Short mmCIF file of C-alpha atoms in Angstrom, two decimals:
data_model
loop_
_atom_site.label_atom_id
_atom_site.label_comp_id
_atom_site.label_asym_id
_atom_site.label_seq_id
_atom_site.Cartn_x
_atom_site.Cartn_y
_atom_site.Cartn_z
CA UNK A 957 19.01 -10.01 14.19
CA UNK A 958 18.34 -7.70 11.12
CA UNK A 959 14.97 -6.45 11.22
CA UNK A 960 12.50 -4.19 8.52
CA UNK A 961 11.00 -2.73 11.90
CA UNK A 962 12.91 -0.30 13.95
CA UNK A 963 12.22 2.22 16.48
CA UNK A 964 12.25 4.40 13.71
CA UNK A 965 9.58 2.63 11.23
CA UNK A 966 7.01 1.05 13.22
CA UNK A 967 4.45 0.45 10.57
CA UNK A 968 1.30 0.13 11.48
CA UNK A 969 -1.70 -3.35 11.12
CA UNK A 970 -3.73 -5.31 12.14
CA UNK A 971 -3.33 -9.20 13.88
CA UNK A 972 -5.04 -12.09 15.55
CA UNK A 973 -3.20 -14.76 17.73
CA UNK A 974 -4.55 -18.06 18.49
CA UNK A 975 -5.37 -16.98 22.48
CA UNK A 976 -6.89 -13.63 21.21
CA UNK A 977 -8.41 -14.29 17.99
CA UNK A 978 -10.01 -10.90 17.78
CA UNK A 979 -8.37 -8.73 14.96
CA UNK A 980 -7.10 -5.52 16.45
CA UNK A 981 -4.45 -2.73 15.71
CA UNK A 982 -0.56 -3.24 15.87
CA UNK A 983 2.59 -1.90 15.04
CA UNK A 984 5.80 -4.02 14.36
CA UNK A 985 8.99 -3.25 16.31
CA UNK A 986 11.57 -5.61 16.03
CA UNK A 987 10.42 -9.25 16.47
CA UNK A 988 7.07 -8.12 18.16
CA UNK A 989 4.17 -7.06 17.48
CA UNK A 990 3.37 -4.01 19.58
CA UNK A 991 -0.90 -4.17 21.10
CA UNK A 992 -1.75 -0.83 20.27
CA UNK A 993 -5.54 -2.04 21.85
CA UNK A 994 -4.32 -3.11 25.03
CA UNK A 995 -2.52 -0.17 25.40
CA UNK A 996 -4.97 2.79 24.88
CA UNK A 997 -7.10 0.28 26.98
CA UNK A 998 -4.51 1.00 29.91
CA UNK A 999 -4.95 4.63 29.49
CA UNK A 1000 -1.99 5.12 27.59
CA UNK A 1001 -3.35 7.44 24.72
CA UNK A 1002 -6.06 9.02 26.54
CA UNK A 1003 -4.86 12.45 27.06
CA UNK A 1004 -4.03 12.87 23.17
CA UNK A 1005 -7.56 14.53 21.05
CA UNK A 1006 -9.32 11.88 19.61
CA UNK A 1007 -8.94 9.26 21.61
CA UNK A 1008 -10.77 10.29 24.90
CA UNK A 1009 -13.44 7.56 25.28
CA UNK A 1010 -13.03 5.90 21.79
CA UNK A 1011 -11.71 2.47 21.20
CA UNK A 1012 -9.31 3.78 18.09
CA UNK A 1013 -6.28 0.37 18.65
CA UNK A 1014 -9.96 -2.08 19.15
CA UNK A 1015 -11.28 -1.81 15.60
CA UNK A 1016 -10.07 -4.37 12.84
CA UNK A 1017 -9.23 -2.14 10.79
CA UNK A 1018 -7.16 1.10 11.43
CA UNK A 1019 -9.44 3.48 9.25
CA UNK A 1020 -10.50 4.99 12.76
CA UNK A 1021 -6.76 6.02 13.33
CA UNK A 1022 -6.14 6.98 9.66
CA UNK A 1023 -8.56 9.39 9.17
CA UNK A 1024 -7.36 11.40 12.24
CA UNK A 1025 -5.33 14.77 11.71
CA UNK A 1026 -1.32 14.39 11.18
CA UNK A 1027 -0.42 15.90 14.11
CA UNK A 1028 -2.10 13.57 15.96
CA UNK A 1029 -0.91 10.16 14.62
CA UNK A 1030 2.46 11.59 15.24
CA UNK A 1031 2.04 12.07 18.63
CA UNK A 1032 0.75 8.76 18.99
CA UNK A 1033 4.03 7.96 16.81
CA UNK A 1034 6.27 9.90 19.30
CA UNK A 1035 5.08 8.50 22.56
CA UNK A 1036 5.52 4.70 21.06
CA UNK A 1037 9.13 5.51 20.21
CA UNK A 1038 9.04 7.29 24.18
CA UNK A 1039 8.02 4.31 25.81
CA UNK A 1040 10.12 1.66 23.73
CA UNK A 1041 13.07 3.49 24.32
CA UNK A 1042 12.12 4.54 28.24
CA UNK A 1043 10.24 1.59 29.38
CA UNK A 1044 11.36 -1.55 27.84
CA UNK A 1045 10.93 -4.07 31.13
CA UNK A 1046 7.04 -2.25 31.44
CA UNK A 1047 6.69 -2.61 27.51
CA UNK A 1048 6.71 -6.52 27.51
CA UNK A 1049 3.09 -6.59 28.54
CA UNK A 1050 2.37 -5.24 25.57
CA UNK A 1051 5.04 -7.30 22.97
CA UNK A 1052 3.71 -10.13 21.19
CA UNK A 1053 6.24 -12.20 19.21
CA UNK A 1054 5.44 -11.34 15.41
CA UNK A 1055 5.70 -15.39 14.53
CA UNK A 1056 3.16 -16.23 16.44
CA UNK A 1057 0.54 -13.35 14.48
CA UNK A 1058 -1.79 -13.79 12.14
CA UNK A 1059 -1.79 -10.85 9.78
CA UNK A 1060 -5.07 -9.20 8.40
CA UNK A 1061 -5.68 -6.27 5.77
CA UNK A 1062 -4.89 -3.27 7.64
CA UNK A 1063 -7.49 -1.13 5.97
CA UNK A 1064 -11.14 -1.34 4.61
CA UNK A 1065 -10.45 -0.01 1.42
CA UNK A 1066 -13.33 1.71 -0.57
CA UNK A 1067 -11.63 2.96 -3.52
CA UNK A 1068 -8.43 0.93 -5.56
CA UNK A 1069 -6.97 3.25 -8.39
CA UNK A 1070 -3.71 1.41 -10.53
CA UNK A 1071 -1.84 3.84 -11.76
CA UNK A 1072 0.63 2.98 -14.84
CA UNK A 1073 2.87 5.37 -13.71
CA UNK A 1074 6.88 3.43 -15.00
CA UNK A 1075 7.88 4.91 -18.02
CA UNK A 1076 10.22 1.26 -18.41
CA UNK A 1077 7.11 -0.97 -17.54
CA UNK A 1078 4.87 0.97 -19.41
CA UNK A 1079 7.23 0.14 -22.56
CA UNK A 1080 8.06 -3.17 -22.00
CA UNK A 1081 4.17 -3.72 -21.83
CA UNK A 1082 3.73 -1.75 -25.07
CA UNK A 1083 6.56 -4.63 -26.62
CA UNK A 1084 4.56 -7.15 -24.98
CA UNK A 1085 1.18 -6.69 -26.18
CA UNK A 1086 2.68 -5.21 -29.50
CA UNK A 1087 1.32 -1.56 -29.52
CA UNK A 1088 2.54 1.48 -29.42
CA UNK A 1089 2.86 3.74 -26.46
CA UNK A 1090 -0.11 6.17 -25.79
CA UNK A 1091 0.93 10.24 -26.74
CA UNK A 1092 -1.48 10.92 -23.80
CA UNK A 1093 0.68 8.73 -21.11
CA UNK A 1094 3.02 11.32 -21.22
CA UNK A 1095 0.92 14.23 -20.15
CA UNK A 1096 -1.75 12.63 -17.76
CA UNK A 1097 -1.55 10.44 -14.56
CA UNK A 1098 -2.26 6.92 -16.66
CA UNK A 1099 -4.81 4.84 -14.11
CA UNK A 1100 -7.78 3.00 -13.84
CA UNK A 1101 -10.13 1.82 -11.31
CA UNK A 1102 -9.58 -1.65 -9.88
CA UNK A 1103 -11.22 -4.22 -7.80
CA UNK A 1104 -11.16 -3.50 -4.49
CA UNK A 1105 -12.55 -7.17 -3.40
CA UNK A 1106 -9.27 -8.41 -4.76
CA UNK A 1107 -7.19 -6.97 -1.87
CA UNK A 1108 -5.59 -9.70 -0.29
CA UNK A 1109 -3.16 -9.60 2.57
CA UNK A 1110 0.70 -10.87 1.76
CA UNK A 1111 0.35 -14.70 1.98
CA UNK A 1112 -2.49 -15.24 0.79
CA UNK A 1113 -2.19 -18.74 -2.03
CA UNK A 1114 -2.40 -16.98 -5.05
CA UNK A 1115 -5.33 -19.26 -7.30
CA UNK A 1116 -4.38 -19.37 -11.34
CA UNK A 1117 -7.35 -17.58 -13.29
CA UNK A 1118 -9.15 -18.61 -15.99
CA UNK A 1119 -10.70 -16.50 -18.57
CA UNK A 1120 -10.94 -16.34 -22.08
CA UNK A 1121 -7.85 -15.85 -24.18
CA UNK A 1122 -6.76 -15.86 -27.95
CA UNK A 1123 -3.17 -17.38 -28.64
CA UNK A 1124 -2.75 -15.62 -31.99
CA UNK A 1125 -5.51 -13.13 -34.40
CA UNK A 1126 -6.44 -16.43 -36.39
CA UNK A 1127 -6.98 -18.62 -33.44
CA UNK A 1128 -10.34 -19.32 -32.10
CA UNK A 1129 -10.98 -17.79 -28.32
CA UNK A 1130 -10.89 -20.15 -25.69
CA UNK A 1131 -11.84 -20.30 -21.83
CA UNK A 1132 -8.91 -22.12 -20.23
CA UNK A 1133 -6.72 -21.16 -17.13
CA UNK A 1134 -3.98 -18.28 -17.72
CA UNK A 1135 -0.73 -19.81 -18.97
CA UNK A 1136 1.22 -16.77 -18.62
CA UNK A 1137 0.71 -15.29 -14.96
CA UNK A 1138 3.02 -12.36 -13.78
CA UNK A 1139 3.75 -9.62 -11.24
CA UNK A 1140 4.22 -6.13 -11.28
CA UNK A 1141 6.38 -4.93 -8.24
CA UNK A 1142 4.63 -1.71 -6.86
CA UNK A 1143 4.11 0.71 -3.89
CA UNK A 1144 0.70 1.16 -2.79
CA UNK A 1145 -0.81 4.69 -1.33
CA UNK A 1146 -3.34 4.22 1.15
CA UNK A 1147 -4.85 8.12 1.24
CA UNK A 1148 -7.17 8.61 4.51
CA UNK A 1149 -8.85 11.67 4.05
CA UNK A 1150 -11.62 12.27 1.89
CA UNK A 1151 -12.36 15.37 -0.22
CA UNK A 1152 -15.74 16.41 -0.67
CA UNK A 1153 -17.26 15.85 -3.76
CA UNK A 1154 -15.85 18.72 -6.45
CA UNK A 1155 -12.71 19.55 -4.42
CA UNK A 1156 -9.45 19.87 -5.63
CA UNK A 1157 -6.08 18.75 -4.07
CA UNK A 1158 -2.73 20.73 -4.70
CA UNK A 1159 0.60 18.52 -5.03
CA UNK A 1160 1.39 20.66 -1.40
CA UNK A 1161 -1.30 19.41 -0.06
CA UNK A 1162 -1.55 15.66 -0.46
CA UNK A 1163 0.93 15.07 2.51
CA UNK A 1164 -2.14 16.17 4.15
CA UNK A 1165 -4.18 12.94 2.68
CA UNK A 1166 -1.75 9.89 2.67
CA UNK A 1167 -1.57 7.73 5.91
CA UNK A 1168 0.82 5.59 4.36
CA UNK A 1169 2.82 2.93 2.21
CA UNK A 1170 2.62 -0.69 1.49
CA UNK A 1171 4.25 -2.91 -0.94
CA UNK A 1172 1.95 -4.33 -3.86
CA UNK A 1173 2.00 -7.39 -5.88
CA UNK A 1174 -0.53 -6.08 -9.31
CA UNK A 1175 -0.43 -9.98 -10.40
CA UNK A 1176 -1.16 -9.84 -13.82
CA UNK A 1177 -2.52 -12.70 -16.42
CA UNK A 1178 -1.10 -11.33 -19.74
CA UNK A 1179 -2.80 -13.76 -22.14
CA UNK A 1180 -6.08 -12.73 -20.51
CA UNK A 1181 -5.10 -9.37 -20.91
CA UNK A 1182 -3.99 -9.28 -24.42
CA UNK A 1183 -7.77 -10.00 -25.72
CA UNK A 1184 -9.77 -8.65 -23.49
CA UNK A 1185 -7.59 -5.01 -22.98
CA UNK A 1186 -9.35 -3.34 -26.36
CA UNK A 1187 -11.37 -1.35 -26.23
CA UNK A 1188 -12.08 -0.63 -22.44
CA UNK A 1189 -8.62 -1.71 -20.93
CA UNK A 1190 -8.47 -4.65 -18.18
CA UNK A 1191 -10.71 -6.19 -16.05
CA UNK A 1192 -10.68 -10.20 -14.97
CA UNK A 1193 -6.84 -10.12 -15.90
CA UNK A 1194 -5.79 -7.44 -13.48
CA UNK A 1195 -8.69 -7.74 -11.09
CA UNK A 1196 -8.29 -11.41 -9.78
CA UNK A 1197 -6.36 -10.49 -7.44
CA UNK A 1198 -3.78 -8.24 -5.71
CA UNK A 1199 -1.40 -8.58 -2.70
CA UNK A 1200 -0.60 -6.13 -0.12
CA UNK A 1201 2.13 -6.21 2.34
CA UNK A 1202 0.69 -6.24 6.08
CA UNK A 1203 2.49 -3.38 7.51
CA UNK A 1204 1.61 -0.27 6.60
CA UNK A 1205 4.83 2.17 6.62
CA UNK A 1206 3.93 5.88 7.48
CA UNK A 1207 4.82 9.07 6.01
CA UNK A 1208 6.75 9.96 9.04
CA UNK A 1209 8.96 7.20 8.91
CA UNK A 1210 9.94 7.83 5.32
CA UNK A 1211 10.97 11.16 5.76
CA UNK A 1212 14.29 10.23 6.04
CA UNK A 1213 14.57 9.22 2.51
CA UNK A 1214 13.15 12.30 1.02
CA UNK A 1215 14.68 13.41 -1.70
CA UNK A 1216 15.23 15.88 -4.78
CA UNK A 1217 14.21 14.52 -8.31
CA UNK A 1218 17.19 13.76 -10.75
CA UNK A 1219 15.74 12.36 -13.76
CA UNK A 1220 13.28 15.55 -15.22
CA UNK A 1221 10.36 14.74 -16.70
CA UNK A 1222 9.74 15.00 -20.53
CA UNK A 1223 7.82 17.15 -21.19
CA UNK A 1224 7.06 18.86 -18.15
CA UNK A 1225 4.28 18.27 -16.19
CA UNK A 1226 1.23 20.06 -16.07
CA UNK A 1227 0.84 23.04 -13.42
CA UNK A 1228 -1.76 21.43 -11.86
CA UNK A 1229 0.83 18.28 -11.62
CA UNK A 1230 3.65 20.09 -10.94
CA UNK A 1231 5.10 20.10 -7.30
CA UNK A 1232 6.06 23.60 -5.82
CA UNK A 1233 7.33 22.42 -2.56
CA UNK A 1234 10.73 22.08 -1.61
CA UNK A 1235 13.18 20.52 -3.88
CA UNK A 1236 14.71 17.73 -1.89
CA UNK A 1237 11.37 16.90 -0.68
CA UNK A 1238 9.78 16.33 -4.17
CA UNK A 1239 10.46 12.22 -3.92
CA UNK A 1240 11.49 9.72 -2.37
CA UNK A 1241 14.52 7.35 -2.66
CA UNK A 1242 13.40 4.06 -1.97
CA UNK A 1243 15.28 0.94 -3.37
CA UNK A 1244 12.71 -1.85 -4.07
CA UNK A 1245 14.17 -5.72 -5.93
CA UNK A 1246 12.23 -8.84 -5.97
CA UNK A 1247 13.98 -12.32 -5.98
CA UNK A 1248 12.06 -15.67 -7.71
CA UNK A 1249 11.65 -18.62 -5.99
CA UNK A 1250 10.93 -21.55 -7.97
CA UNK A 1251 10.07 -24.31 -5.98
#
């Protein structure tokens, strides 16, 4: 059976089952879901820094295990991949059949930035709302702060919003439900290390802050968001709600798809923007397609 989760992913989150309804940390492999809190309960973590007498796998959330050092969340990485390969009668303890989950957010998110980062979206919305593209989108990151309360795990019905919206400049404004809902197909970031207040991060250094990827559904009401964008951008049309795939992928898993950038960037981006690293390292290639399902 094809499977998303091999030994060599195992993305991390967080379940319930119906005889353990407790949310606690996972990782997929396979079919299963791998209990990450029954094993460092059986000792199986303990000799690795951080986890001596803390219950990291028992929170429900994995914000604990984020927001330790690099190093260390690959080692955890490296033994799981150990004792899969090593120990697979022993590991069946441990294996709970990923149909019978239920999935939770993996992370208790404090922060949500959207960045409008697609040169081809970012013009096709431009057509779509009928302006013109921003001189300044070209030179700075282009984000804004969303709302983190409209996280919601992959899933999750998806309720049509209302707000108020204006079908052309003559019309009167109405409050009605959102006749034109859409999604935006995106990667989310979730970053696990804070900076302290003032700080400032280097494009070298951010490996050093990002615990890893998910995929993201920005759902998007565009009739909302055509009257209410000017002048402060968007806020009920964007902020209703937003899905986030379960399983979060890690850096460490990706790194087999870094890669050099072949498209450059016009005009160049700022130094402060600009990555210095290595060149085949500066991206990654990732092949993402949605399909519709009309029902």
């Amino acid at each position: 059976m094809a499977t998303p989760f091999t030994i060599d992913n195992l993305p991390y989150g967080v379940i319930s089952t119906a005889s353990n309804p407790k949310p606690r940390c996972a990782a997929a492999f396979e079919v299963n879901a791998i209990e990450l809190d029954a094993l460092e309960k059986d000792g199986f973590f303990g000799d690795i820094p951080g986890f001596e007498g803390n219950c990291i796998f028992g929170q429900r959330h994995l914000n604990d295990f984020a927001v330790l050092s690099k190093e260390i969340r690959a080692e955890v990485r490296r033994r799981l991949k150990r004792f899969l390969s090593d120990s697979q009668d022993a590991s069946n303890k441990y294996l709970t059949p990923l149909e019978t989950v239920t999935n939770h957010l993996p992370m208790n998110t404090f922060n949500y930035s959207d960045f409008y980062c697609s040169l081809e979206h970012a013009q096709n919305c431009a057509r779509v709302m009928k302006v013109d593209m921003q001189p300044n989108w070209f030179s700075i990151p282009s984000v804004y702060c969303g709302r983190t309360s409209s996280l919601t795990v992959s899933g999750t019905p998806v309720v049509r919003p209302h707000g108020v919206i204006q079908e052309s400049p003559a019309s009167v404004p109405v409050y009605a439900a959102t006749r034109k809902l859409d999604f935006e197909l995106e990667m989310g970031v979730f970053l696990s290390k804070p900076l302290p207040p003032g700080r400032r991060l280097s494009t070298e250094e951010a490996t050093e802050h990002i615990f890893g990827f998910v995929i993201l559904n920005d759902w998007s009401s565009r009739d909302i968001q055509s009257f209410e964008m000017t002048p402060l951008g968007p806020f009920h049309s964007k902020g209703f709600m937003t899905s986030i795939s379960p399983w979060i992928v890690t850096l460490e898993a990706l790194q087999g798809s870094e890669t050099s950038r072949t498209i450059p960037q016009s005009p160049p981006p700022l130094p402060h923007l600009a990555w210095n690293g290595p060149s085949d390292s500066a991206t990654f290639d990732i092949d993402l397609s949605v399909e519709i399902i009309r029902e």
